[in-house]
Coordinates of C-alpha atoms in Angstrom, one line a residue:
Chain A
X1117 CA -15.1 11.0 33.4
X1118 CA -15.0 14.3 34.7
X1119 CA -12.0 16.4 34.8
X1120 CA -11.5 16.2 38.6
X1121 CA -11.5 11.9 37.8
X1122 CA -8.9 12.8 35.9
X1123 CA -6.5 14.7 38.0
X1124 CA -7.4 12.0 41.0
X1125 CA -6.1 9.3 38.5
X1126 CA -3.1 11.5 37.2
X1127 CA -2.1 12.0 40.9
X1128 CA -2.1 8.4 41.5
X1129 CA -0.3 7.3 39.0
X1130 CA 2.5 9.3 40.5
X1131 CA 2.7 9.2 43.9
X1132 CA 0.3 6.2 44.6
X1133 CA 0.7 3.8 42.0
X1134 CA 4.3 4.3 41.3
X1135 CA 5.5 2.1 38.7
X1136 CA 8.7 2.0 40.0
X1137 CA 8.3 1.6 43.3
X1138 CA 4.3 0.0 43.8
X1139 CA 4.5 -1.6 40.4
X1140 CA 7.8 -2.8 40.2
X1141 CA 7.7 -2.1 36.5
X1142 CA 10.5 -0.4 34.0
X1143 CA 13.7 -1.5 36.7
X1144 CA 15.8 -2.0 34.3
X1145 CA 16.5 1.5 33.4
X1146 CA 15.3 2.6 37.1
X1147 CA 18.9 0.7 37.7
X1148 CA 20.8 0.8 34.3
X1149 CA 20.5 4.7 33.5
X1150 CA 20.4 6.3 37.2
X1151 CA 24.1 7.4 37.8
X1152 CA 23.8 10.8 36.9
X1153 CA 21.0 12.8 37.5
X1154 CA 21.0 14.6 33.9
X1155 CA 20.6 11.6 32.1
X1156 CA 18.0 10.3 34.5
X1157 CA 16.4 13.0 33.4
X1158 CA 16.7 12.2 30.0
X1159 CA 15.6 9.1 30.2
X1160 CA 12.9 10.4 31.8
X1161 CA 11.9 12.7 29.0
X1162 CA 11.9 10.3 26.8
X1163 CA 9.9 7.7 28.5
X1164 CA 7.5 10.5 28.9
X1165 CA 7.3 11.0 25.5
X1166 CA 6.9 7.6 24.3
X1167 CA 4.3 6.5 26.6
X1168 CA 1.9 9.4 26.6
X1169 CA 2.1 8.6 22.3
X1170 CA 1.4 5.1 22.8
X1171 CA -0.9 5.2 25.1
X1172 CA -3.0 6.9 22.3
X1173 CA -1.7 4.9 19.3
X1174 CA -2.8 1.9 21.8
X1175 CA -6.0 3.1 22.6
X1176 CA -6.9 3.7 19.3
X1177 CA -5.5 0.4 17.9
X1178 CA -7.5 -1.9 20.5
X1179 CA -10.9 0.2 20.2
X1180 CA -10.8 0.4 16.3
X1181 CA -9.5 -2.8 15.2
X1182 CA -8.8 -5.4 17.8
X1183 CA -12.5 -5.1 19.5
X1184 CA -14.6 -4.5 16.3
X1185 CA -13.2 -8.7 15.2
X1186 CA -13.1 -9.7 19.1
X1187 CA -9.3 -10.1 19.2
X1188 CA -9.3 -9.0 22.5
X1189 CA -6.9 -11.6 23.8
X1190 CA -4.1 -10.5 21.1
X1191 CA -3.6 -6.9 23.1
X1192 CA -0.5 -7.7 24.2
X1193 CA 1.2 -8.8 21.0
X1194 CA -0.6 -5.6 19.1
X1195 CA 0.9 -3.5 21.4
X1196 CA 4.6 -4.7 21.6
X1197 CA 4.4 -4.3 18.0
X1198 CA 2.6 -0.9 18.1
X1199 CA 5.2 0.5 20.4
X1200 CA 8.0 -0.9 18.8
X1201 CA 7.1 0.4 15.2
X1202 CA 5.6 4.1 17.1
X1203 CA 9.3 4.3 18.8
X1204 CA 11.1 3.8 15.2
X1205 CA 9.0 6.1 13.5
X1206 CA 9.7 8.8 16.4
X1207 CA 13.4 8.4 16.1
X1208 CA 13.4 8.8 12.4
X1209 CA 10.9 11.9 12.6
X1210 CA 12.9 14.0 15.5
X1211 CA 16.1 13.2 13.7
X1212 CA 14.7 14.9 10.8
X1213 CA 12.8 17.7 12.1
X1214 CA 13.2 18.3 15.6
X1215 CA 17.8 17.6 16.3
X1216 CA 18.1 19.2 19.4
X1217 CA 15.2 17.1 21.2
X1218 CA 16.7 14.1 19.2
X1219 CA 20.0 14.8 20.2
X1220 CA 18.8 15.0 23.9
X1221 CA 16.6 12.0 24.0
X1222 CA 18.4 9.7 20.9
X1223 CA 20.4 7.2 22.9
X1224 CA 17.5 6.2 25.5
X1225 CA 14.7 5.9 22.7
X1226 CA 15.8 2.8 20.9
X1227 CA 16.5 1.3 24.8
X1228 CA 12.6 2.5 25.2
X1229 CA 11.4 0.0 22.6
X1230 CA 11.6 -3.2 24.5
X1231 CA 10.7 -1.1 28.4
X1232 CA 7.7 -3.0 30.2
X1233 CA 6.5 0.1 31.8
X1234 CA 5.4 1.1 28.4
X1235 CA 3.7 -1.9 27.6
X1236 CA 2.3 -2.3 31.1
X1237 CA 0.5 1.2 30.8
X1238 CA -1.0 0.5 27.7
X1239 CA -2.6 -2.5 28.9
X1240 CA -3.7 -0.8 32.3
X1241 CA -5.3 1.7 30.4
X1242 CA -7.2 -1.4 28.6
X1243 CA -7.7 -3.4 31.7
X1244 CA -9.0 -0.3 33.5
X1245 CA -11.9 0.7 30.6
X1246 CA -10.4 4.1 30.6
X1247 CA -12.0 6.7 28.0
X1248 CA -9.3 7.9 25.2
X1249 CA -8.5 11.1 27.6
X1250 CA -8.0 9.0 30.2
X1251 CA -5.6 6.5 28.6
X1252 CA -3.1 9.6 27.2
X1253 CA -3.2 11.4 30.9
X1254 CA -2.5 7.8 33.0
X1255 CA 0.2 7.4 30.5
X1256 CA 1.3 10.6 30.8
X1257 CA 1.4 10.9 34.6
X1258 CA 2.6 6.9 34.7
X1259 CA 5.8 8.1 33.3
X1260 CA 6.2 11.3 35.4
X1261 CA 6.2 9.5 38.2
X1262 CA 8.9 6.9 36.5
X1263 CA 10.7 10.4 35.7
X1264 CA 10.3 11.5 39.6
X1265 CA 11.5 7.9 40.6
X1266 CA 14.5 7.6 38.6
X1267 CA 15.4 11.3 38.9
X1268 CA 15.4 11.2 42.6
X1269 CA 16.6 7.9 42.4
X1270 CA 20.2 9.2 40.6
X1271 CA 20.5 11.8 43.6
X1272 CA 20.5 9.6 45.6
X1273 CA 23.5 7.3 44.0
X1274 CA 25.3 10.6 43.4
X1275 CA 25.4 11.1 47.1
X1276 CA 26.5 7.1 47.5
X1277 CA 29.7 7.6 45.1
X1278 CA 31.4 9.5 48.0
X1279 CA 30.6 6.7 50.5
X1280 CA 32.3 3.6 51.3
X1281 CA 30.1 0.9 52.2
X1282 CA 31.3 -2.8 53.0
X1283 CA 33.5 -5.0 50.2
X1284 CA 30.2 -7.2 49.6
X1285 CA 27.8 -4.2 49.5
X1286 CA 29.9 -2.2 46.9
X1287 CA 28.5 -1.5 43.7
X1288 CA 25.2 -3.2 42.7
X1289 CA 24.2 -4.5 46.3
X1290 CA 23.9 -1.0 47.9
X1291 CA 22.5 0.1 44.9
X1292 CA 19.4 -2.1 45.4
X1293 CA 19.2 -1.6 48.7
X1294 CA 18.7 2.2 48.5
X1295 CA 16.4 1.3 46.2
X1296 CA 14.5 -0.6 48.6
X1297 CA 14.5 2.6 51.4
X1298 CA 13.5 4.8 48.6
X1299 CA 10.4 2.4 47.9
X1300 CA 9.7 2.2 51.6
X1301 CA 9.7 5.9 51.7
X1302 CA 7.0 5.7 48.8
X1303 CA 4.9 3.3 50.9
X1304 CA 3.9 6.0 52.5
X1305 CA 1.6 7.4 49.7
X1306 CA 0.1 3.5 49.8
X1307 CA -2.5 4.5 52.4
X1308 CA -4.1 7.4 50.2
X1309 CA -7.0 6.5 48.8
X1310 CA -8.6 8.3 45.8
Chain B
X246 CA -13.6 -25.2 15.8
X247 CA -13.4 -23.1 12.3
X248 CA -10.0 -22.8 10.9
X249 CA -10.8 -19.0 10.3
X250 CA -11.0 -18.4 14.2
X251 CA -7.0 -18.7 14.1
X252 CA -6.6 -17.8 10.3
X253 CA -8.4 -14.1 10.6
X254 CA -6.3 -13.6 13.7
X255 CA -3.1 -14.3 12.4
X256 CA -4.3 -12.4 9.0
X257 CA -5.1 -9.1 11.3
X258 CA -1.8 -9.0 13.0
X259 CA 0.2 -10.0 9.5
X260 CA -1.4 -6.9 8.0
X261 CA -0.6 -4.4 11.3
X262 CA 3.2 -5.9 10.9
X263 CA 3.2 -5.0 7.2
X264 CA 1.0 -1.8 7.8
X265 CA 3.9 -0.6 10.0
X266 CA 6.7 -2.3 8.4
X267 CA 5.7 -0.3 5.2
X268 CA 5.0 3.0 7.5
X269 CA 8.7 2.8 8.6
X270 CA 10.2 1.9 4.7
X271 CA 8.6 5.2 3.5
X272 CA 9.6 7.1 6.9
X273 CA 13.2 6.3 6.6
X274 CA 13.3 7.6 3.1
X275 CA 11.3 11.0 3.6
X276 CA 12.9 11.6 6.8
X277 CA 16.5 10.8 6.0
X278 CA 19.0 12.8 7.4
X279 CA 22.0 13.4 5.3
X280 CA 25.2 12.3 7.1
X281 CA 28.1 13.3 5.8
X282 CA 29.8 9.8 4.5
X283 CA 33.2 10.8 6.2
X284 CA 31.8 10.5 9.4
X285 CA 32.0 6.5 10.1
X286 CA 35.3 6.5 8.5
X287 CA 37.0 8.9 10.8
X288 CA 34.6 7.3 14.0
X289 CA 36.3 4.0 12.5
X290 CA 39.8 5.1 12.5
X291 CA 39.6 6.7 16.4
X292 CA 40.2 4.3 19.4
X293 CA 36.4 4.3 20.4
X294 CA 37.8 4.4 24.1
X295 CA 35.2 7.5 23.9
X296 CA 37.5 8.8 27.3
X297 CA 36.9 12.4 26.6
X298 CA 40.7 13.3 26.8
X299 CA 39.4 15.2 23.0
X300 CA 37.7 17.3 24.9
X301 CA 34.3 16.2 23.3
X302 CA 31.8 13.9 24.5
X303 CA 33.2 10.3 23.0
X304 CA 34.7 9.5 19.6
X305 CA 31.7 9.8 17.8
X306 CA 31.3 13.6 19.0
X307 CA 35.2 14.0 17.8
X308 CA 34.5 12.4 14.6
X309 CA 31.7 15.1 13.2
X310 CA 33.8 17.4 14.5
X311 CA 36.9 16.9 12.5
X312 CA 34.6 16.3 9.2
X313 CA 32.7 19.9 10.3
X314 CA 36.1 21.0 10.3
X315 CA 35.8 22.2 14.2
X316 CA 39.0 20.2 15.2
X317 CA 42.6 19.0 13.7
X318 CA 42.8 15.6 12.6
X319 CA 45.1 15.3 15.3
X320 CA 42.6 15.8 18.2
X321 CA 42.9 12.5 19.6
X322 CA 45.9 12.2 22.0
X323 CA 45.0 8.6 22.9
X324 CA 45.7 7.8 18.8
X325 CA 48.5 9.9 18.9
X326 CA 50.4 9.5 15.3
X327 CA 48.9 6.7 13.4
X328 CA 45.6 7.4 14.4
X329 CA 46.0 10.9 12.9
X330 CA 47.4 9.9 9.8
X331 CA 44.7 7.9 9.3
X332 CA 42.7 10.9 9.6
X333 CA 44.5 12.8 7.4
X334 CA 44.3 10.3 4.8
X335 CA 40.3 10.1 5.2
X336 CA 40.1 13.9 4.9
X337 CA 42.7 14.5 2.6
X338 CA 45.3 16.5 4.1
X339 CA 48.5 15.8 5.6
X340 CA 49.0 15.9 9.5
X341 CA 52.0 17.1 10.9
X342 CA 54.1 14.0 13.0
X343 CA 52.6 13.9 16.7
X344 CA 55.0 13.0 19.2
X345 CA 53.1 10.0 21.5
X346 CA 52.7 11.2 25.5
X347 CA 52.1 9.1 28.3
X348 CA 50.8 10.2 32.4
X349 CA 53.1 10.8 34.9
X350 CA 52.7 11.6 38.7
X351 CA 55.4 13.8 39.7
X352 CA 55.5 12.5 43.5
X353 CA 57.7 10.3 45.1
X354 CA 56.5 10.4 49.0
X355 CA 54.8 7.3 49.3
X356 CA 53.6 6.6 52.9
X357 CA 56.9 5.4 54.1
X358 CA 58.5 8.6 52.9
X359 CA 56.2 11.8 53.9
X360 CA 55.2 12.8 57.3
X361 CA 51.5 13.1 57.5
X362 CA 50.3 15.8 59.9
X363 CA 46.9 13.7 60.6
X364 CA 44.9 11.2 60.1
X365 CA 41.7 11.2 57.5
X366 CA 39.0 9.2 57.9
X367 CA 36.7 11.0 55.6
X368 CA 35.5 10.2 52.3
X369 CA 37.9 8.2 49.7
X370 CA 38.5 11.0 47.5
X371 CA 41.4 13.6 47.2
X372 CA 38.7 16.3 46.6
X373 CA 37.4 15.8 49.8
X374 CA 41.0 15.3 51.2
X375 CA 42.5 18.4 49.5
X376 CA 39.7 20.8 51.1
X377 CA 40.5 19.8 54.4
X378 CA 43.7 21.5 54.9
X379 CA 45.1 20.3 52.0
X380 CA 44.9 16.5 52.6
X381 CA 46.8 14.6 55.3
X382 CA 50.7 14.7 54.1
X383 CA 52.9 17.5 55.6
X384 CA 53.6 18.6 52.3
X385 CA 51.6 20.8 50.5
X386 CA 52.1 19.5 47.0
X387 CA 52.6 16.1 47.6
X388 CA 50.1 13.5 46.1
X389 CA 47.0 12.6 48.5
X390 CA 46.7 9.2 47.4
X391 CA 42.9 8.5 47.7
X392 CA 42.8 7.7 43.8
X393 CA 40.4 10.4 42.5
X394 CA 43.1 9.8 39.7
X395 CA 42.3 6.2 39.2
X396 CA 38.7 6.3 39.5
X397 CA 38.5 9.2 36.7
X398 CA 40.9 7.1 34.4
X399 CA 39.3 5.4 31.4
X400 CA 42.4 2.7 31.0
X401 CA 42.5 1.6 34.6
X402 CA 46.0 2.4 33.9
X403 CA 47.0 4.3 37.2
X404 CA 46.6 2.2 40.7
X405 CA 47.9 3.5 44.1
X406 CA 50.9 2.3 45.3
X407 CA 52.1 2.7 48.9
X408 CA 49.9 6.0 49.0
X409 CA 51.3 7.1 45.6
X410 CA 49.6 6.9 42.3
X411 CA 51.4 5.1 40.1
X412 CA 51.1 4.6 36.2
X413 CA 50.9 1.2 34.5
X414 CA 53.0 2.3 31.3
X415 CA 51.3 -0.6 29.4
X416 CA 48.1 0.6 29.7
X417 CA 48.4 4.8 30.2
X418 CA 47.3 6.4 26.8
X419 CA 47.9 9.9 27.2
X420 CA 44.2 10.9 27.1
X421 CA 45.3 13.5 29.8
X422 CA 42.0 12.6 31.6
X423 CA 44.3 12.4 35.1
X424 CA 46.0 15.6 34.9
X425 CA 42.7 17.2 34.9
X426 CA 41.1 15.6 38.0
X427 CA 44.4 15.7 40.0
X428 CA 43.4 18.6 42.8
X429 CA 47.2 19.2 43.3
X430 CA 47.7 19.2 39.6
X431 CA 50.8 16.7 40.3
X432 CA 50.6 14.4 36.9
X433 CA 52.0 15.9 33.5
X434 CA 52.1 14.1 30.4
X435 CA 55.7 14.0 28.9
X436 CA 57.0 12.5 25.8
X437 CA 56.2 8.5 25.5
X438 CA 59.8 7.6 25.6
X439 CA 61.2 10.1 28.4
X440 CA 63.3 7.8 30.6
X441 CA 63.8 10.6 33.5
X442 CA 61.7 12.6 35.2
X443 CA 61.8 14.4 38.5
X444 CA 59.4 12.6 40.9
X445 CA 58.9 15.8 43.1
X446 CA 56.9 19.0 42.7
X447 CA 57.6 20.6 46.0
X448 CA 58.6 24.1 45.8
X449 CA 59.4 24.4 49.3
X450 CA 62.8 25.6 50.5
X451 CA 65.2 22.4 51.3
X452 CA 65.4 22.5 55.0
X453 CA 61.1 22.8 55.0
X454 CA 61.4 19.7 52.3
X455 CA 63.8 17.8 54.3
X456 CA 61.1 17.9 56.9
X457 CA 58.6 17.3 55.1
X458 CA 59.6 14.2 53.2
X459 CA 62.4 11.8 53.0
X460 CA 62.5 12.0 49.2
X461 CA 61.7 15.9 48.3
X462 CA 63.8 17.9 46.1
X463 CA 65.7 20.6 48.0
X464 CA 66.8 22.3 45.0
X465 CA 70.9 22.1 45.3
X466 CA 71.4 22.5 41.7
X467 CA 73.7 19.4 41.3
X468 CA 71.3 18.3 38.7
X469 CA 71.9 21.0 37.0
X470 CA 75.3 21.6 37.1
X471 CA 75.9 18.2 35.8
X472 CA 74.2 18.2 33.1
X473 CA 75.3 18.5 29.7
X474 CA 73.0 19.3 27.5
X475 CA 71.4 22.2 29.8
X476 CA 67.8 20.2 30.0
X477 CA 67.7 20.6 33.8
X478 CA 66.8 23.8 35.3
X479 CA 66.3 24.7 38.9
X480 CA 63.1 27.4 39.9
X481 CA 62.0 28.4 42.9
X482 CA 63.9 25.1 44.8
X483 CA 62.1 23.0 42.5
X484 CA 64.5 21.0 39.3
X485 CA 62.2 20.6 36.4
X486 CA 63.6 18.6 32.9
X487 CA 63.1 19.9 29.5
X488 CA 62.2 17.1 27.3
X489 CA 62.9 19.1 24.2
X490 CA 66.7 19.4 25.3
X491 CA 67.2 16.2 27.4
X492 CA 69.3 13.5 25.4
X493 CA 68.3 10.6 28.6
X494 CA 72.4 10.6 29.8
X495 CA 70.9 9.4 32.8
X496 CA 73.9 11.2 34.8
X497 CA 71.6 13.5 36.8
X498 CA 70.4 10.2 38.2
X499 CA 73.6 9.1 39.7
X500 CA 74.2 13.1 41.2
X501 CA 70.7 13.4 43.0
X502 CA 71.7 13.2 46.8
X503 CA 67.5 12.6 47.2
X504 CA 67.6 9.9 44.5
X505 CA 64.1 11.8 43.1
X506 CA 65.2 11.5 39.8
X507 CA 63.7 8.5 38.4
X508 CA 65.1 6.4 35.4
X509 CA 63.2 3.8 33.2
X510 CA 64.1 2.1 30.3
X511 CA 60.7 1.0 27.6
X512 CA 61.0 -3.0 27.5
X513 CA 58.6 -4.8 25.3
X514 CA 55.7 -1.8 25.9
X515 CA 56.4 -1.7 29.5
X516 CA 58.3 0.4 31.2
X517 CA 61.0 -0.8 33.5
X518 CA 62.2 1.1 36.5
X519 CA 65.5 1.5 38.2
X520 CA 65.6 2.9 41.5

């Protein structure tokens, strides 16, 4: 894969193959953690951080000891447990050496743990038969465009605190459907092929 | 089918789960972070509300900070007293008594009362409001009544009433959070068991109040004059009480010719108003 590939399949990732909004994966904090854009961004970060690490932990973990005994079909338990135990360990370690980031980023890694976009970009990388390089960059650029998404995302809801739409729309309903526009808006990267 | 095609399976994943169960057990103990033991205690002992009315981020923020020695055990206003003793008694000093305050909005020129000089359709906040001329009442102090108040409040304690914000005195805390959103800076906090208070903060001349609103204070003085033990003073057409000298007589009440004086009485943690 040469390094043009790559940047074609990093740009992808975030404009074509959205996870949030082509994918439909990692919702739950698109919705939970967008009120404010800072900790969007946060959130963001640390998503970012998480899955480009585990997309190499996973990587390494299918081609060295899942394949070698044909366990193939036992990826996606490995991995939940791969993630879960990689996200622990990171806690632990920026909490020791690195406080600032851990400061920054501490309250949205333990929520990380259990977040399917994670998961599902492990086992893309898998599904796709991408090389080692690959796997780190389309996790890497997987969760910048989850970061773009959810960033813009909170913007958006900041503008919608100062609105006042219907009794029945309030709160959660309007929420999801400027959601929806935003996705529609992203549609419009859907016709690129790369 | 070989009972080894599910036992070396099963025997693969087992050792990962220990692998990185043992990982984490030796992790934890070389990167433990030394947390001073204090810390949990006083996070215990404060409400958890985590409103902010501090000054720090939540009660957790306040809690290293009065173990680092950064704040007085007395921070918290929502605790008030007991809450501080407690502190005290964790850190091992004594506090000095805090008197307990409570929220309230000095307005009394609910819709029925003020003159509004037009009509706002814009956006339901009273930052919004207060740009645009000042918000929609004649008066320039008077409260704007879109609830910027009660949105910011972490007790839903204050509601709007009648185009007022009004306090519910079971649930207000004194966190303070209110007086700092309010754009006309019309809620104080006084003493928790202050049964009077001067429900204006126009300091308009009387004849421009009179116009204004039907219950603005004009500043006659009566107030004043009758009372006793010199708590009420009159600036700039404007009677303000001080709640160190006022002994609740309750006879500047009666004298008001605007009836802006307000009196309550504290009933079983409520607060019971006369008008």
């Amino acid at each position: 894969m040469s390094f043009t590939d790559i940047l074609l399949l990093m740009f992808g990732a975030i404009l074509v193959e959205n996870f949030i909004f082509a994918k439909f994966y990692g919702c739950c904090p698109f919705l939970g953690v967008s009120d404010k854009p800072d900790t969007a961004l946060g959130m963001g970060m640390a998503v970012t951080f998480v899955m480009t690490l585990s997309g190499a932990a996973t990587w390494a973990v299918y081609h060295f000891l899942l394949e070698p005994f044909g366990l193939e079909y036992l990826k996606t338990v490995a991995f939940i447990l791969v993630i879960a135990a990689l996200v622990q360990f990171i806690e632990m370690f920026l909490r020791k050496f690195i406080p600032a980031l851990y400061a920054s980023l501490g309250i949205y890694l333990p929520l990380i743990t259990t977040n399917c976009a994670v998961l599902s970009a492990a086992l893309l990388a898998i599904q796709n038969e991408y090389s080692f390089i690959a796997a780190v960059s389309f996790g890497f650029a997987s969760a910048l465009g989850f970061t773009l998404a959810i960033v813009v995302f909170a913007g958006v809801r900041g503008k919608m605190e100062f609105s006042e739409p219907p009794r029945a729309f309030q709160g959660f309903p309007i929420t999801l459907i400027a959601a929806g526009l935003l996705a529609m808006a992203f549609a419009g990267f859907a016709g690129i092929k790369l | 089918m070989e009972i080894s095609m599910i036992l070396i399976p099963a025997a693969i994943l087992a050792a990962l789960g220990a692998a990185f169960g043992i990982l984490l057990a030796i992790a934890s103990r070389a990167f433990a972070v030394k947390v001073d033991e204090r810390v949990p205690l006083v996070r215990d002992a404060l409400p958890g509300a985590n409103c902010g009315g501090c000054g720090y981020s939540g009660c957790d923020a306040l809690a290293t900070a009065i173990v680092e020695g950064k704040a007085p055990c007395g921070a918290c206003p929502v605790g008030g007293d007991p809450v501080a003793q407690q502190i005290g008694a964790i850190m091992g000093v004594s506090v000095e008594k805090k008197q307990r305050m409570r929220a309230q909005v000095m307005c009394s020129g609910g819709d029925s009362h003020a003159t509004k000089k037009y009509v706002y359709q814009g956006a339901s906040d009273c930052l919004a409001a207060a740009r645009l001329a000042g918000g929609d009442k004649l008066c320039p102090f008077g409260c704007i009544g879109l609830g910027t108040c009660a949105s910011a409040c972490p007790f839903d304690a204050i509601h709007i009433e009648n185009g007022v914000a009004a306090i519910d005195y079971r649930k207000c805390e004194g966190c303070g959070t209110c007086v700092a959103v309010c754009p006309k800076q019309l809620i104080r906090l006084i003493p928790y068991d202050s049964a009077h208070w001067v429900g204006c903060m126009s300091k308009e001349k009387g004849g421009t109040v009179t116009k204004q609103c039907k219950v603005g204070c004009i500043g006659c003085t009566m107030c004043q004059k009758v009372c006793e033990a010199g708590a009420i003073t009159v600036n700039s057409f404007l009677a303000q009480i001080d709640y160190n000298k006022c002994v609740d007589c309750g006879k500047c009440v009666d004298k008001c010719p605007r009836h802006i004086i307000w009196s309550a009485e504290r009933q079983e943690g409520g607060l019971f108003i006369h008008r």
